[in-house]
Amino acid sequence: MKVIILQIENEFGSYGDDKAYLHHLVKLARGHLGDGIIFSATWGTADLAFWSWQYHQLGLYTTDGGSRENLEKGTIRGDAVFSTVDFTTGDDPWPIFKLQKEFNAPGKSPPLSSEFYTGWLTHWGEKNAKTGADFTASALEKILSQNGSAVLYMVHGGTNFGFYNGANTGVDESDYKPDITSYDYDAPISESGDVENAKFNDRSLLTSALRRVIELHTAASLPSVPSDNGKMGYGPIQLQKTAFLFDLLDNINPADVVESENPLSMESVGQMFGFLLYVSEYTPKDDKSVLLIPEVHDRAQVFTLCHSEDNSRRPTHVGSIDRLSSKKLGLPNAKCASNISLFVLVPDYPVENQGHVNYGPYIFDKKGILSSVFLDGSILHGWKMIPIPFHNLNEVPKINLIIEVAHSRFSTVSTQGELKDKSGNVSEVPAFFTGHFFIKNANQIHDTFISFSGWGKGIAVVNDFNIGRYWPSFGPQCNLYVPAPILRHGENVLVILELESPSPELVIHSVDHPDFTCGSSKSSVHQL
């Protein structure tokens, strides 16, 4: 395999202006990949990818939004690095391609939209983003009809498995918008690989919108259209509570606990994924106390525990503080002979899912408690930070706490009945739930979707694979996609960590279709 062209930065001009950094990336690329590569020379119209001009050197390029300011900041002038552009679907492309020429060497600036948006992403709480097929095809036609080229973004939708969804911001850092788990993007090829849609292949028409445009501008015959992938619903999955999240603290190595006068960010304690538990103590008052966390990224659940009470009790949920709204929380007065422990559980929603911001001026997006914590106006000192990592998908953890706790207790719970919450506050204490479903025959293994309608918020793991976050109460995504290779013949195990409110029936369904109608959001068509 040969690398013929490499992108050294993506939309850097939107949030940075550092030519030394860009030149350093060029040096790194040349050092690792060399510069003696020869590659083909033709620029085509409907090839929907681009080639470098015939040039005895590794092709490097940048992509920036199609404005002068972005290109000034994000490109390297000359012929060492090719400058490409992206812009909103539906914009007139040719004034932007004319601007692109100014940032490339004379005669070496073929017009290229390196991100032609076929759809758009969706944030939690929004309507599911849809883009009209005819509108998208018309915008592509404007590029191809005058010998321009485009890279379709996305051709194939995807999934933000694990903790990999990202986030955006609006007018300022507080306008935080985390991506949903699905990255279907309303792409011509869906998240699950389906192609039966108006953008790719509508069998009710002679051809679909995008294929029709491409056929007009290429001499080559387009390949035949494959069938949609098979889908299967495996029916209801009965769950049982197998552990409370706070039970995991017994498995934490004391050497991993970090102590500090003030709270530290997740990154400062070396944790990028999962959860970080902040613990402090305060002396209760007769009157109700007010907790203030001025800066929390992204969402904190607050619990209290009186040490003088029965040691078998678990922390009681008090409420939540999030990045978008309330920073204050009233702590109930308590008749407690000793200090009360304050637990602040902060879910980390990292790069790419209620995730690290991955575009724009607020890209340096630390997680956790990022300020002092105030109790009745005074700073609360003396904190312990306890990591509960639930590692990312590219790491093999020494101990997978979700799987270990849920599996080890499932057999015990199955014989003794459901685990009881001694605090009497079942619904608001984060807990693990485990269920099994069976696939009788190997030829019945197909893609499926797990429906979380009626549940609150959490993460789900199928056969030790983190399929992502669910939040149907906020919407719009109801179901999480499970590709067939994750499943297996025989017993399959589903483990979820529910943070807020389990469905009273403790049932989840495996179904054969996606669903983006949860919460108050409804699907709508966007002309981007």
Short mmCIF file of C-alpha atoms in Angstrom, two decimals, residues 31-206:
data_model
loop_
_atom_site.label_atom_id
_atom_site.label_comp_id
_atom_site.label_asym_id
_atom_site.label_seq_id
_atom_site.Cartn_x
_atom_site.Cartn_y
_atom_site.Cartn_z
CA GLY A 31 9.99 12.31 8.11
CA HIS A 32 7.67 9.35 8.61
CA LEU A 33 6.38 8.85 5.08
CA GLY A 34 9.15 10.18 2.88
CA ASP A 35 8.76 12.37 -0.14
CA GLY A 36 9.71 10.15 -3.07
CA ILE A 37 6.23 8.93 -3.93
CA ILE A 38 4.93 9.24 -7.50
CA PHE A 39 1.24 9.10 -8.13
CA SER A 40 -1.36 9.56 -10.84
CA ALA A 41 -2.05 12.93 -12.27
CA THR A 42 -5.62 13.45 -13.37
CA TRP A 43 -8.26 15.57 -11.72
CA GLY A 44 -11.75 14.31 -12.53
CA THR A 45 -15.14 15.87 -12.07
CA ALA A 46 -17.32 13.12 -10.67
CA ASP A 47 -14.67 10.94 -9.11
CA LEU A 48 -15.70 12.27 -5.69
CA ALA A 49 -12.20 12.12 -4.41
CA PHE A 50 -9.15 14.00 -5.45
CA TRP A 51 -5.71 13.21 -6.72
CA SER A 52 -2.61 15.25 -6.49
CA TRP A 53 -1.16 16.67 -9.66
CA GLN A 54 1.71 14.65 -11.11
CA TYR A 55 4.42 15.50 -8.66
CA HIS A 56 7.40 13.55 -7.36
CA GLN A 57 6.60 14.19 -3.75
CA LEU A 58 4.17 13.05 -1.07
CA GLY A 59 0.96 15.07 -1.41
CA LEU A 60 0.03 17.05 1.68
CA TYR A 61 -3.05 19.19 2.13
CA THR A 62 -5.10 21.22 4.59
CA THR A 63 -8.85 21.79 4.79
CA ASP A 64 -10.41 25.05 5.96
CA GLY A 65 -13.76 26.75 5.88
CA GLY A 66 -14.22 28.79 2.72
CA SER A 67 -13.56 32.27 4.13
CA ARG A 68 -10.49 34.45 3.78
CA GLU A 69 -9.90 34.57 7.54
CA ASN A 70 -9.97 30.78 7.90
CA LEU A 71 -7.66 30.24 4.93
CA GLU A 72 -5.23 32.92 6.10
CA LYS A 73 -4.86 31.16 9.46
CA GLY A 74 -5.06 27.51 8.44
CA THR A 75 -3.01 27.17 5.25
CA ILE A 76 0.60 27.16 4.12
CA ARG A 77 1.05 29.17 0.96
CA GLY A 78 3.09 27.87 -1.95
CA ASP A 79 3.14 24.46 -3.57
CA ALA A 80 4.40 22.36 -0.64
CA VAL A 81 0.93 21.92 0.86
CA PHE A 82 -2.31 21.99 -1.15
CA SER A 83 -5.11 24.11 0.37
CA THR A 84 -8.66 22.79 0.04
CA VAL A 85 -11.96 24.27 1.22
CA ASP A 86 -15.26 23.23 2.72
CA PHE A 87 -18.48 25.21 2.95
CA THR A 88 -22.18 24.89 3.69
CA THR A 89 -24.11 22.69 1.29
CA GLY A 90 -26.13 24.96 -0.97
CA ASP A 91 -23.63 27.84 -0.98
CA ASP A 92 -22.48 29.06 -4.38
CA PRO A 93 -19.20 27.10 -4.67
CA TRP A 94 -17.44 29.08 -7.35
CA PRO A 95 -16.61 32.30 -5.47
CA ILE A 96 -15.16 30.05 -2.75
CA PHE A 97 -13.11 28.05 -5.28
CA LYS A 98 -11.83 31.36 -6.67
CA LEU A 99 -10.69 32.30 -3.16
CA GLN A 100 -9.07 28.86 -2.79
CA LYS A 101 -6.83 29.64 -5.79
CA GLU A 102 -5.25 32.55 -3.94
CA PHE A 103 -3.82 30.14 -1.37
CA ASN A 104 -2.29 27.69 -3.84
CA ALA A 105 0.54 27.91 -6.34
CA PRO A 106 -0.46 29.14 -9.83
CA GLY A 107 -1.92 26.31 -11.91
CA LYS A 108 -2.07 23.98 -8.91
CA SER A 109 -5.47 24.73 -7.43
CA PRO A 110 -8.08 22.41 -8.91
CA PRO A 111 -11.45 23.30 -7.32
CA LEU A 112 -12.18 20.87 -4.52
CA SER A 113 -14.78 20.74 -1.78
CA SER A 114 -13.01 18.40 0.61
CA GLU A 115 -16.09 18.10 2.84
CA PHE A 116 -19.28 18.14 0.80
CA TYR A 117 -21.94 17.69 3.48
CA THR A 118 -24.52 15.07 2.52
CA GLY A 119 -26.29 15.51 5.85
CA TRP A 120 -25.47 16.77 9.31
CA LEU A 121 -24.82 15.61 12.86
CA THR A 122 -27.34 15.73 15.69
CA HIS A 123 -26.87 16.89 19.28
CA TRP A 124 -28.76 15.57 22.29
CA GLY A 125 -32.04 17.42 22.70
CA GLU A 126 -32.23 18.53 19.07
CA LYS A 127 -34.42 17.37 16.24
CA ASN A 128 -32.85 14.58 14.22
CA ALA A 129 -30.99 16.28 11.36
CA LYS A 130 -32.26 15.47 7.88
CA THR A 131 -31.22 16.92 4.52
CA GLY A 132 -33.38 16.70 1.41
CA ALA A 133 -32.05 14.37 -1.31
CA ASP A 134 -32.91 16.69 -4.22
CA PHE A 135 -31.43 19.67 -2.40
CA THR A 136 -28.17 17.77 -1.76
CA ALA A 137 -27.98 16.55 -5.37
CA SER A 138 -28.58 20.04 -6.74
CA ALA A 139 -25.69 21.40 -4.66
CA LEU A 140 -23.40 18.63 -5.91
CA GLU A 141 -24.46 19.34 -9.50
CA LYS A 142 -23.23 22.95 -9.18
CA ILE A 143 -19.75 21.65 -8.40
CA LEU A 144 -19.47 18.80 -10.88
CA SER A 145 -21.05 20.64 -13.81
CA GLN A 146 -18.07 22.99 -14.05
CA ASN A 147 -15.33 20.41 -13.58
CA GLY A 148 -15.08 20.75 -9.82
CA SER A 149 -14.51 17.83 -7.45
CA ALA A 150 -15.98 16.89 -4.10
CA VAL A 151 -15.43 14.49 -1.25
CA LEU A 152 -18.75 13.37 0.21
CA TYR A 153 -18.89 13.85 3.97
CA MET A 154 -20.33 11.51 4.98
CA VAL A 155 -20.67 8.83 2.31
CA HIS A 156 -21.33 6.26 5.04
CA GLY A 157 -22.78 7.23 8.40
CA GLY A 158 -21.25 5.79 11.55
CA THR A 159 -21.54 5.32 15.29
CA ASN A 160 -19.85 7.04 18.23
CA PHE A 161 -19.23 3.81 20.14
CA GLY A 162 -17.97 3.99 23.68
CA PHE A 163 -17.11 7.51 24.81
CA TYR A 164 -16.12 8.79 21.38
CA ASN A 165 -18.92 11.23 20.59
CA GLY A 166 -17.79 14.81 20.37
CA ALA A 167 -19.45 18.12 21.09
CA ASN A 168 -19.80 21.62 19.73
CA THR A 169 -20.37 25.03 21.23
CA GLY A 170 -22.59 27.86 20.06
CA VAL A 171 -22.04 31.55 20.69
CA ASP A 172 -19.88 30.91 23.75
CA GLU A 173 -18.39 28.10 25.83
CA SER A 174 -21.51 27.75 27.97
CA ASP A 175 -23.62 26.95 24.89
CA TYR A 176 -22.52 23.32 25.01
CA LYS A 177 -23.93 20.81 22.50
CA PRO A 178 -22.88 17.15 22.87
CA ASP A 179 -23.35 14.77 19.94
CA ILE A 180 -25.64 11.77 20.17
CA THR A 181 -24.23 8.24 19.94
CA SER A 182 -25.41 7.77 16.36
CA TYR A 183 -23.41 9.45 13.62
CA ASP A 184 -25.84 8.33 10.93
CA TYR A 185 -25.56 11.87 9.52
CA ASP A 186 -28.47 11.20 7.13
CA ALA A 187 -25.73 9.89 4.82
CA PRO A 188 -26.41 8.06 1.52
CA ILE A 189 -25.21 4.88 3.23
CA SER A 190 -26.74 4.75 6.68
CA GLU A 191 -25.14 3.99 10.04
CA SER A 192 -26.08 0.33 9.62
CA GLY A 193 -25.00 0.17 5.95
CA ASP A 194 -28.43 0.53 4.35
CA VAL A 195 -28.69 2.10 0.89
CA GLU A 196 -32.42 2.01 0.20
CA ASN A 197 -33.08 5.73 0.44
CA ALA A 198 -33.68 8.68 -1.86
CA LYS A 199 -30.05 9.84 -1.70
CA PHE A 200 -28.46 6.54 -2.68
CA ASN A 201 -30.96 4.17 -4.24
CA ASP A 202 -34.70 4.74 -4.24
CA ARG A 203 -36.16 1.71 -6.02
CA SER A 204 -39.34 3.64 -6.70
CA LEU A 205 -37.27 5.83 -9.05
CA LEU A 206 -35.06 4.90 -11.99
#
